[in-house]
Amino acid sequence: PGWHMSDSVDQDCQWFSEPFGDDDFEYYDDDIDEADNRCTWYGNDGEFRGETANEACCVCGGGYIEPNVPSFSPAFTMEPTEIPCYDVPGWHSADKDIFTCEWYGNPVGDDDYYDTEGDTRCGLFGEDEPNFGYTANQACCVCGGGYFGPVVPSVSPTTSNAPTESAQPSLEPSITSTVVCENIPGWADATMTKCPWYAQPVREEDDVYYDEDATRCAMFGDQNANTDGLTANDACCVCGGGTISKIEVPSDVCTFSHSKEYLAHLLTRPVLQAMP
């Protein structure tokens, strides 16, 4: 479809099917052999898009048999194929759980301290406070992140309501591994303040720069390092420090369980060893 000789759009397959005429210039001759035609004279000339008339035109012995007819123009549709984007389920920034992908998608407000008209929360804060291994720019579609297609990661394990068949119970207790965090023994900061103080809520009467949502770890955890160079953020479990280990616990022993987020944090952060 659409073929013609390279030097003239009028010299197409229809033109090749017509007998010689005056428009054949010096090649026209009244004494021309009756077997001659435009295909035999010009069929190998004027290649267009990789094909001559002898290859492209049925009258010249070329062409294509349906339904395998090539097209010189790619097929297209006016409707683009849209692949949905999914936010990482359950994601929020590390500092507050209200800072979700929905929050990042809202316009900048006066409380965001933006400097230029047209700023977005993604542009201002999208690389700050990563959580579950993602920043907003990686976890949220509105910030250019998220995931495409049906396979979407989850920050929490999935559960099923369907019953599962278990093996016959054993009379012997099973052994499971439990993650344990311990404060560095004997640690105190430069002011002799210890980990239990950092675990308490912020109180307006004794904590400078009081903020309703602040914690003592966030406000003071990186200050007042002791002589070993350790701050509360290094030494105290409540501030994300301390030392971690796995212990084997029989199934009939009751153990204290942390939240999933806290356990994930313990398993992924570097292990800090106590000073000798």
PDB file of C-alpha atoms in Angstrom:
ATOM      1  CA  PRO A   1       0.000   0.000   0.000  1.00  0.00           C
ATOM      2  CA  GLY A   2       1.125   3.507  -0.867  1.00  0.00           C
ATOM      3  CA  TRP A   3       4.029   2.450  -3.094  1.00  0.00           C
ATOM      4  CA  HIS A   4       5.259   4.601  -6.009  1.00  0.00           C
ATOM      5  CA  MET A   5       8.561   5.147  -7.780  1.00  0.00           C
ATOM      6  CA  SER A   6      11.041   7.279  -5.911  1.00  0.00           C
ATOM      7  CA  ASP A   7      11.095  10.043  -8.550  1.00  0.00           C
ATOM      8  CA  SER A   8       7.327  10.438  -9.052  1.00  0.00           C
ATOM      9  CA  VAL A   9       4.257   9.802  -6.932  1.00  0.00           C
ATOM     10  CA  ASP A  10       2.236   9.358 -10.140  1.00  0.00           C
ATOM     11  CA  GLN A  11       4.252   6.308 -11.181  1.00  0.00           C
ATOM     12  CA  ASP A  12       2.556   3.858  -8.882  1.00  0.00           C
ATOM     13  CA  CYS A  13       1.322   0.292  -9.390  1.00  0.00           C
ATOM     14  CA  GLN A  14      -1.710   1.581 -11.348  1.00  0.00           C
ATOM     15  CA  TRP A  15       0.638   3.420 -13.718  1.00  0.00           C
ATOM     16  CA  PHE A  16       2.628   0.230 -14.289  1.00  0.00           C
ATOM     17  CA  SER A  17      -0.562  -1.618 -15.252  1.00  0.00           C
ATOM     18  CA  GLU A  18      -1.305   0.819 -18.111  1.00  0.00           C
ATOM     19  CA  PRO A  19       0.127   0.391 -21.635  1.00  0.00           C
ATOM     20  CA  PHE A  20       2.963   2.490 -22.992  1.00  0.00           C
ATOM     21  CA  GLY A  21       2.013   6.039 -23.923  1.00  0.00           C
ATOM     22  CA  ASP A  22       3.462   9.369 -24.920  1.00  0.00           C
ATOM     23  CA  ASP A  23       4.529  10.008 -21.306  1.00  0.00           C
ATOM     24  CA  ASP A  24       7.137   7.281 -21.616  1.00  0.00           C
ATOM     25  CA  PHE A  25       9.431   9.822 -23.283  1.00  0.00           C
ATOM     26  CA  GLU A  26      12.285   8.510 -25.436  1.00  0.00           C
ATOM     27  CA  TYR A  27      11.519   4.941 -24.396  1.00  0.00           C
ATOM     28  CA  TYR A  28       8.257   4.928 -26.350  1.00  0.00           C
ATOM     29  CA  ASP A  29       8.661   3.302 -29.773  1.00  0.00           C
ATOM     30  CA  ASP A  30       5.943   2.195 -32.213  1.00  0.00           C
ATOM     31  CA  ASP A  31       8.114  -0.781 -33.078  1.00  0.00           C
ATOM     32  CA  ILE A  32       8.454  -1.888 -29.422  1.00  0.00           C
ATOM     33  CA  ASP A  33       8.150  -5.599 -28.790  1.00  0.00           C
ATOM     34  CA  GLU A  34       4.594  -6.623 -27.986  1.00  0.00           C
ATOM     35  CA  ALA A  35       5.838  -8.485 -24.922  1.00  0.00           C
ATOM     36  CA  ASP A  36       7.370  -5.340 -23.455  1.00  0.00           C
ATOM     37  CA  ASN A  37       5.499  -3.273 -20.881  1.00  0.00           C
ATOM     38  CA  ARG A  38       6.276  -0.770 -18.211  1.00  0.00           C
ATOM     39  CA  CYS A  39       7.176  -3.546 -15.761  1.00  0.00           C
ATOM     40  CA  THR A  40       9.860  -4.970 -18.056  1.00  0.00           C
ATOM     41  CA  TRP A  41      11.203  -1.506 -18.897  1.00  0.00           C
ATOM     42  CA  TYR A  42      11.078   0.244 -15.533  1.00  0.00           C
ATOM     43  CA  GLY A  43      10.220  -2.483 -13.003  1.00  0.00           C
ATOM     44  CA  ASN A  44      13.687  -2.544 -11.439  1.00  0.00           C
ATOM     45  CA  ASP A  45      14.149   1.229 -11.351  1.00  0.00           C
ATOM     46  CA  GLY A  46      13.090   3.900  -8.876  1.00  0.00           C
ATOM     47  CA  GLU A  47      13.289   1.816  -5.705  1.00  0.00           C
ATOM     48  CA  PHE A  48      11.043   3.294  -3.021  1.00  0.00           C
ATOM     49  CA  ARG A  49      11.183   2.248   0.634  1.00  0.00           C
ATOM     50  CA  GLY A  50      13.301  -0.747  -0.252  1.00  0.00           C
ATOM     51  CA  GLU A  51      11.081  -2.089  -3.045  1.00  0.00           C
ATOM     52  CA  THR A  52      10.905  -1.768  -6.830  1.00  0.00           C
ATOM     53  CA  ALA A  53       7.735  -2.108  -8.921  1.00  0.00           C
ATOM     54  CA  ASN A  54       8.647  -5.723  -9.658  1.00  0.00           C
ATOM     55  CA  GLU A  55       8.580  -6.347  -5.888  1.00  0.00           C
ATOM     56  CA  ALA A  56       5.702  -4.068  -4.845  1.00  0.00           C
ATOM     57  CA  CYS A  57       3.139  -4.345  -7.678  1.00  0.00           C
ATOM     58  CA  CYS A  58       1.017  -7.374  -8.474  1.00  0.00           C
ATOM     59  CA  VAL A  59       0.910  -6.482 -12.186  1.00  0.00           C
ATOM     60  CA  CYS A  60       4.709  -6.772 -12.235  1.00  0.00           C
ATOM     61  CA  GLY A  61       4.761 -10.078 -10.392  1.00  0.00           C
ATOM     62  CA  GLY A  62       5.276  -8.609  -6.921  1.00  0.00           C
ATOM     63  CA  GLY A  63       2.919  -7.497  -4.200  1.00  0.00           C
ATOM     64  CA  TYR A  64       1.648  -9.470  -1.215  1.00  0.00           C
ATOM     65  CA  ILE A  65      -1.033 -12.047  -0.623  1.00  0.00           C
ATOM     66  CA  GLU A  66      -3.563 -11.135   2.078  1.00  0.00           C
ATOM     67  CA  PRO A  67      -3.749 -11.089   5.037  1.00  0.00           C
ATOM     68  CA  ASN A  68       0.011 -10.489   5.406  1.00  0.00           C
ATOM     69  CA  VAL A  69       0.087  -7.072   3.781  1.00  0.00           C
ATOM     70  CA  PRO A  70       2.893  -4.805   5.056  1.00  0.00           C
ATOM     71  CA  SER A  71       2.288  -1.181   5.903  1.00  0.00           C
ATOM     72  CA  PHE A  72       4.631   1.730   5.328  1.00  0.00           C
ATOM     73  CA  SER A  73       3.141   3.497   8.328  1.00  0.00           C
ATOM     74  CA  PRO A  74       3.157   2.050  11.865  1.00  0.00           C
ATOM     75  CA  ALA A  75      -0.240   1.265  13.323  1.00  0.00           C
ATOM     76  CA  PHE A  76      -1.265   3.402  16.283  1.00  0.00           C
ATOM     77  CA  THR A  77      -4.204   4.106  18.485  1.00  0.00           C
ATOM     78  CA  MET A  78      -5.446   7.447  19.764  1.00  0.00           C
ATOM     79  CA  GLU A  79      -6.043   5.922  23.193  1.00  0.00           C
ATOM     80  CA  PRO A  80      -2.774   5.434  25.135  1.00  0.00           C
ATOM     81  CA  THR A  81      -2.339   2.319  27.202  1.00  0.00           C
ATOM     82  CA  GLU A  82      -2.368   3.481  30.802  1.00  0.00           C
ATOM     83  CA  ILE A  83      -0.476   1.466  33.392  1.00  0.00           C
ATOM     84  CA  PRO A  84      -1.727   2.341  36.886  1.00  0.00           C
ATOM     85  CA  CYS A  85       0.720   3.549  39.521  1.00  0.00           C
ATOM     86  CA  TYR A  86       0.433   2.345  43.107  1.00  0.00           C
ATOM     87  CA  ASP A  87       1.789   3.998  46.245  1.00  0.00           C
ATOM     88  CA  VAL A  88       3.721   1.730  48.594  1.00  0.00           C
ATOM     89  CA  PRO A  89       0.908   0.568  50.913  1.00  0.00           C
ATOM     90  CA  GLY A  90       1.058   1.906  54.455  1.00  0.00           C
ATOM     91  CA  TRP A  91       3.999   4.225  53.801  1.00  0.00           C
ATOM     92  CA  HIS A  92       4.518   7.426  55.796  1.00  0.00           C
ATOM     93  CA  SER A  93       7.606   9.468  56.619  1.00  0.00           C
ATOM     94  CA  ALA A  94       9.729   8.501  59.582  1.00  0.00           C
ATOM     95  CA  ASP A  95       8.955  11.572  61.686  1.00  0.00           C
ATOM     96  CA  LYS A  96       5.122  11.466  61.703  1.00  0.00           C
ATOM     97  CA  ASP A  97       2.567   8.983  60.465  1.00  0.00           C
ATOM     98  CA  ILE A  98       0.358  11.814  59.153  1.00  0.00           C
ATOM     99  CA  PHE A  99       2.924  12.516  56.434  1.00  0.00           C
ATOM    100  CA  THR A 100       1.542   9.971  53.982  1.00  0.00           C
ATOM    101  CA  CYS A 101       1.520  10.010  50.180  1.00  0.00           C
ATOM    102  CA  GLU A 102      -1.846  11.767  50.364  1.00  0.00           C
ATOM    103  CA  TRP A 103      -0.261  14.542  52.428  1.00  0.00           C
ATOM    104  CA  TYR A 104       2.535  14.960  49.886  1.00  0.00           C
ATOM    105  CA  GLY A 105      -0.078  15.275  47.140  1.00  0.00           C
ATOM    106  CA  ASN A 106      -1.784  18.257  48.763  1.00  0.00           C
ATOM    107  CA  PRO A 107      -0.739  21.856  47.983  1.00  0.00           C
ATOM    108  CA  VAL A 108       1.957  23.534  50.035  1.00  0.00           C
ATOM    109  CA  GLY A 109       0.487  25.405  53.009  1.00  0.00           C
ATOM    110  CA  ASP A 110       1.720  28.188  55.202  1.00  0.00           C
ATOM    111  CA  ASP A 111       2.895  25.625  57.741  1.00  0.00           C
ATOM    112  CA  ASP A 112       5.346  24.162  55.208  1.00  0.00           C
ATOM    113  CA  TYR A 113       7.572  27.269  55.154  1.00  0.00           C
ATOM    114  CA  TYR A 114       7.790  27.261  51.390  1.00  0.00           C
ATOM    115  CA  ASP A 115       9.903  29.922  49.715  1.00  0.00           C
ATOM    116  CA  THR A 116       8.732  30.085  46.106  1.00  0.00           C
ATOM    117  CA  GLU A 117       5.284  30.078  44.600  1.00  0.00           C
ATOM    118  CA  GLY A 118       4.783  26.810  42.812  1.00  0.00           C
ATOM    119  CA  ASP A 119       6.775  24.740  45.312  1.00  0.00           C
ATOM    120  CA  THR A 120       5.395  21.283  46.088  1.00  0.00           C
ATOM    121  CA  ARG A 121       5.712  19.127  49.167  1.00  0.00           C
ATOM    122  CA  CYS A 122       7.440  16.499  47.065  1.00  0.00           C
ATOM    123  CA  GLY A 123      10.016  19.037  45.926  1.00  0.00           C
ATOM    124  CA  LEU A 124      10.528  20.466  49.395  1.00  0.00           C
ATOM    125  CA  PHE A 125      10.457  17.321  51.532  1.00  0.00           C
ATOM    126  CA  GLY A 126      10.416  14.332  49.160  1.00  0.00           C
ATOM    127  CA  GLU A 127      13.956  13.216  50.056  1.00  0.00           C
ATOM    128  CA  ASP A 128      13.597  13.760  53.813  1.00  0.00           C
ATOM    129  CA  GLU A 129      12.747  11.271  56.575  1.00  0.00           C
ATOM    130  CA  PRO A 130      12.928   7.926  54.697  1.00  0.00           C
ATOM    131  CA  ASN A 131      10.868   5.136  56.226  1.00  0.00           C
ATOM    132  CA  PHE A 132      10.591   1.401  55.501  1.00  0.00           C
ATOM    133  CA  GLY A 133      13.494   1.913  53.088  1.00  0.00           C
ATOM    134  CA  TYR A 134      11.696   4.541  50.967  1.00  0.00           C
ATOM    135  CA  THR A 135      11.516   8.310  50.734  1.00  0.00           C
ATOM    136  CA  ALA A 136       8.341  10.007  49.521  1.00  0.00           C
ATOM    137  CA  ASN A 137       9.961  10.448  46.109  1.00  0.00           C
ATOM    138  CA  GLN A 138      10.373   6.666  45.940  1.00  0.00           C
ATOM    139  CA  ALA A 139       7.133   5.527  47.619  1.00  0.00           C
ATOM    140  CA  CYS A 140       4.503   7.968  46.317  1.00  0.00           C
ATOM    141  CA  CYS A 141       3.157   8.190  42.773  1.00  0.00           C
ATOM    142  CA  VAL A 142       2.478  11.917  43.178  1.00  0.00           C
ATOM    143  CA  CYS A 143       6.206  12.422  43.809  1.00  0.00           C
ATOM    144  CA  GLY A 144       7.276  10.350  40.799  1.00  0.00           C
ATOM    145  CA  GLY A 145       7.750   7.109  42.759  1.00  0.00           C
ATOM    146  CA  GLY A 146       5.417   4.233  43.514  1.00  0.00           C
ATOM    147  CA  TYR A 147       5.085   1.026  41.544  1.00  0.00           C
ATOM    148  CA  PHE A 148       3.505   0.144  38.202  1.00  0.00           C
ATOM    149  CA  GLY A 149       1.589  -3.026  37.505  1.00  0.00           C
ATOM    150  CA  PRO A 150      -0.161  -5.565  39.691  1.00  0.00           C
ATOM    151  CA  VAL A 151       2.865  -6.505  41.844  1.00  0.00           C
ATOM    152  CA  VAL A 152       2.990  -3.913  44.611  1.00  0.00           C
ATOM    153  CA  PRO A 153       5.395  -4.196  47.551  1.00  0.00           C
ATOM    154  CA  SER A 154       4.079  -4.065  51.085  1.00  0.00           C
ATOM    155  CA  VAL A 155       5.701  -2.670  54.208  1.00  0.00           C
ATOM    156  CA  SER A 156       3.670  -5.127  56.307  1.00  0.00           C
ATOM    157  CA  PRO A 157       3.214  -8.893  55.955  1.00  0.00           C
ATOM    158  CA  THR A 158      -0.030  -9.982  54.344  1.00  0.00           C
ATOM    159  CA  THR A 159      -2.551 -12.113  56.212  1.00  0.00           C
ATOM    160  CA  SER A 160      -5.120 -14.608  55.025  1.00  0.00           C
ATOM    161  CA  ASN A 161      -8.472 -15.580  56.478  1.00  0.00           C
ATOM    162  CA  ALA A 162      -8.280 -19.006  54.851  1.00  0.00           C
ATOM    163  CA  PRO A 163      -7.492 -21.844  57.278  1.00  0.00           C
ATOM    164  CA  THR A 164      -4.250 -23.736  56.852  1.00  0.00           C
ATOM    165  CA  GLU A 165      -3.548 -27.322  57.781  1.00  0.00           C
ATOM    166  CA  SER A 166      -0.763 -27.750  60.282  1.00  0.00           C
ATOM    167  CA  ALA A 167       1.205 -30.839  61.204  1.00  0.00           C
ATOM    168  CA  GLN A 168       0.371 -32.871  64.276  1.00  0.00           C
ATOM    169  CA  PRO A 169       1.502 -30.969  67.381  1.00  0.00           C
ATOM    170  CA  SER A 170       4.613 -32.074  69.190  1.00  0.00           C
ATOM    171  CA  LEU A 171       4.940 -32.556  72.937  1.00  0.00           C
ATOM    172  CA  GLU A 172       8.370 -30.942  72.781  1.00  0.00           C
ATOM    173  CA  PRO A 173       8.377 -27.109  72.807  1.00  0.00           C
ATOM    174  CA  SER A 174       9.656 -25.552  69.610  1.00  0.00           C
ATOM    175  CA  ILE A 175      12.518 -23.063  69.581  1.00  0.00           C
ATOM    176  CA  THR A 176      12.076 -19.679  67.941  1.00  0.00           C
ATOM    177  CA  SER A 177      14.468 -16.752  67.498  1.00  0.00           C
ATOM    178  CA  THR A 178      13.544 -13.458  69.107  1.00  0.00           C
ATOM    179  CA  VAL A 179      15.225 -10.130  68.471  1.00  0.00           C
ATOM    180  CA  VAL A 180      16.340  -8.476  71.681  1.00  0.00           C
ATOM    181  CA  CYS A 181      17.632  -4.924  72.099  1.00  0.00           C
ATOM    182  CA  GLU A 182      19.626  -3.964  75.180  1.00  0.00           C
ATOM    183  CA  ASN A 183      20.822  -0.557  76.281  1.00  0.00           C
ATOM    184  CA  ILE A 184      24.611  -0.311  76.468  1.00  0.00           C
ATOM    185  CA  PRO A 185      25.335  -1.275  80.080  1.00  0.00           C
ATOM    186  CA  GLY A 186      26.331   1.570  82.366  1.00  0.00           C
ATOM    187  CA  TRP A 187      25.870   4.254  79.727  1.00  0.00           C
ATOM    188  CA  ALA A 188      25.093   7.833  80.723  1.00  0.00           C
ATOM    189  CA  ASP A 189      25.515  11.013  78.692  1.00  0.00           C
ATOM    190  CA  ALA A 190      27.859  13.862  79.582  1.00  0.00           C
ATOM    191  CA  THR A 191      25.282  15.218  82.050  1.00  0.00           C
ATOM    192  CA  MET A 192      24.964  11.744  83.677  1.00  0.00           C
ATOM    193  CA  THR A 193      21.464  11.319  82.218  1.00  0.00           C
ATOM    194  CA  LYS A 194      20.603   7.682  81.450  1.00  0.00           C
ATOM    195  CA  CYS A 195      18.344   5.879  78.968  1.00  0.00           C
ATOM    196  CA  PRO A 196      15.197   5.760  81.188  1.00  0.00           C
ATOM    197  CA  TRP A 197      15.038   9.566  81.145  1.00  0.00           C
ATOM    198  CA  TYR A 198      15.027   9.586  77.332  1.00  0.00           C
ATOM    199  CA  ALA A 199      12.136   7.108  77.317  1.00  0.00           C
ATOM    200  CA  GLN A 200       9.856   9.474  79.242  1.00  0.00           C
ATOM    201  CA  PRO A 201       7.480  11.923  77.521  1.00  0.00           C
ATOM    202  CA  VAL A 202       8.577  15.489  76.964  1.00  0.00           C
ATOM    203  CA  ARG A 203       7.402  17.753  79.786  1.00  0.00           C
ATOM    204  CA  GLU A 204       6.969  21.448  79.318  1.00  0.00           C
ATOM    205  CA  GLU A 205       8.290  22.352  82.758  1.00  0.00           C
ATOM    206  CA  ASP A 206      11.726  20.747  82.401  1.00  0.00           C
ATOM    207  CA  ASP A 207      12.401  20.402  78.648  1.00  0.00           C
ATOM    208  CA  VAL A 208      13.536  23.457  76.723  1.00  0.00           C
ATOM    209  CA  TYR A 209      11.919  24.127  73.323  1.00  0.00           C
ATOM    210  CA  TYR A 210       8.839  22.113  74.205  1.00  0.00           C
ATOM    211  CA  ASP A 211       6.898  20.729  71.251  1.00  0.00           C
ATOM    212  CA  GLU A 212       3.678  18.784  71.657  1.00  0.00           C
ATOM    213  CA  ASP A 213       4.766  16.032  69.250  1.00  0.00           C
ATOM    214  CA  ALA A 214       8.452  15.970  70.177  1.00  0.00           C
ATOM    215  CA  THR A 215      10.300  13.173  71.963  1.00  0.00           C
ATOM    216  CA  ARG A 216      13.369  13.454  74.134  1.00  0.00           C
ATOM    217  CA  CYS A 217      15.271  11.238  71.716  1.00  0.00           C
ATOM    218  CA  ALA A 218      14.442  13.527  68.803  1.00  0.00           C
ATOM    219  CA  MET A 219      15.244  16.683  70.759  1.00  0.00           C
ATOM    220  CA  PHE A 220      18.334  15.632  72.717  1.00  0.00           C
ATOM    221  CA  GLY A 221      19.341  12.165  71.481  1.00  0.00           C
ATOM    222  CA  ASP A 222      22.329  13.379  69.449  1.00  0.00           C
ATOM    223  CA  GLN A 223      23.638  15.742  72.138  1.00  0.00           C
ATOM    224  CA  ASN A 224      25.890  15.403  75.183  1.00  0.00           C
ATOM    225  CA  ALA A 225      28.007  12.475  74.042  1.00  0.00           C
ATOM    226  CA  ASN A 226      29.885  10.828  76.892  1.00  0.00           C
ATOM    227  CA  THR A 227      33.657  10.274  77.056  1.00  0.00           C
ATOM    228  CA  ASP A 228      33.290   7.243  74.799  1.00  0.00           C
ATOM    229  CA  GLY A 229      31.639   9.431  72.140  1.00  0.00           C
ATOM    230  CA  LEU A 230      28.230   7.772  72.548  1.00  0.00           C
ATOM    231  CA  THR A 231      24.948   9.689  72.593  1.00  0.00           C
ATOM    232  CA  ALA A 232      21.511   8.411  73.570  1.00  0.00           C
ATOM    233  CA  ASN A 233      20.826   7.700  69.890  1.00  0.00           C
ATOM    234  CA  ASP A 234      23.810   5.318  70.008  1.00  0.00           C
ATOM    235  CA  ALA A 235      23.284   3.719  73.409  1.00  0.00           C
ATOM    236  CA  CYS A 236      19.520   3.579  74.134  1.00  0.00           C
ATOM    237  CA  CYS A 237      17.060   1.189  72.506  1.00  0.00           C
ATOM    238  CA  VAL A 238      14.239   3.710  72.842  1.00  0.00           C
ATOM    239  CA  CYS A 239      16.238   6.124  70.681  1.00  0.00           C
ATOM    240  CA  GLY A 240      17.095   3.520  68.058  1.00  0.00           C
ATOM    241  CA  GLY A 241      20.482   2.638  69.561  1.00  0.00           C
ATOM    242  CA  GLY A 242      21.663  -0.073  71.921  1.00  0.00           C
ATOM    243  CA  THR A 243      22.889  -3.514  70.991  1.00  0.00           C
ATOM    244  CA  ILE A 244      20.772  -6.154  69.318  1.00  0.00           C
ATOM    245  CA  SER A 245      20.940  -9.920  69.357  1.00  0.00           C
ATOM    246  CA  LYS A 246      18.831 -12.944  68.566  1.00  0.00           C
ATOM    247  CA  ILE A 247      18.004 -15.398  71.305  1.00  0.00           C
ATOM    248  CA  GLU A 248      16.376 -18.814  71.028  1.00  0.00           C
ATOM    249  CA  VAL A 249      13.200 -18.996  73.088  1.00  0.00           C
ATOM    250  CA  PRO A 250      11.032 -22.114  73.685  1.00  0.00           C
ATOM    251  CA  SER A 251       7.454 -21.761  72.472  1.00  0.00           C
ATOM    252  CA  ASP A 252       6.029 -22.110  75.998  1.00  0.00           C
ATOM    253  CA  VAL A 253       7.910 -19.045  77.244  1.00  0.00           C
ATOM    254  CA  CYS A 254       6.095 -15.714  77.016  1.00  0.00           C
ATOM    255  CA  THR A 255       8.228 -12.888  75.611  1.00  0.00           C
ATOM    256  CA  PHE A 256       7.671  -9.194  75.167  1.00  0.00           C
ATOM    257  CA  SER A 257       7.011  -8.260  71.550  1.00  0.00           C
ATOM    258  CA  HIS A 258       7.882  -4.977  69.872  1.00  0.00           C
ATOM    259  CA  SER A 259       5.937  -3.492  66.947  1.00  0.00           C
ATOM    260  CA  LYS A 260       6.691  -4.732  63.429  1.00  0.00           C
ATOM    261  CA  GLU A 261       8.201  -1.379  62.492  1.00  0.00           C
ATOM    262  CA  TYR A 262      10.569  -1.396  65.470  1.00  0.00           C
ATOM    263  CA  LEU A 263      11.708  -4.962  64.808  1.00  0.00           C
ATOM    264  CA  ALA A 264      12.314  -4.129  61.152  1.00  0.00           C
ATOM    265  CA  HIS A 265      14.412  -1.184  62.283  1.00  0.00           C
ATOM    266  CA  LEU A 266      16.493  -3.388  64.593  1.00  0.00           C
ATOM    267  CA  LEU A 267      17.130  -5.975  61.901  1.00  0.00           C
ATOM    268  CA  THR A 268      18.338  -3.476  59.318  1.00  0.00           C
ATOM    269  CA  ARG A 269      20.414  -0.995  61.321  1.00  0.00           C
ATOM    270  CA  PRO A 270      24.158  -1.568  62.022  1.00  0.00           C
ATOM    271  CA  VAL A 271      24.999  -3.323  65.272  1.00  0.00           C
ATOM    272  CA  LEU A 272      26.747  -1.074  67.777  1.00  0.00           C
ATOM    273  CA  GLN A 273      28.977  -2.964  70.182  1.00  0.00           C
ATOM    274  CA  ALA A 274      29.463  -1.884  73.782  1.00  0.00           C
ATOM    275  CA  MET A 275      32.789  -0.275  74.639  1.00  0.00           C
ATOM    276  CA  PRO A 276      35.155  -2.613  76.543  1.00  0.00           C
TER     277      PRO A 276
END
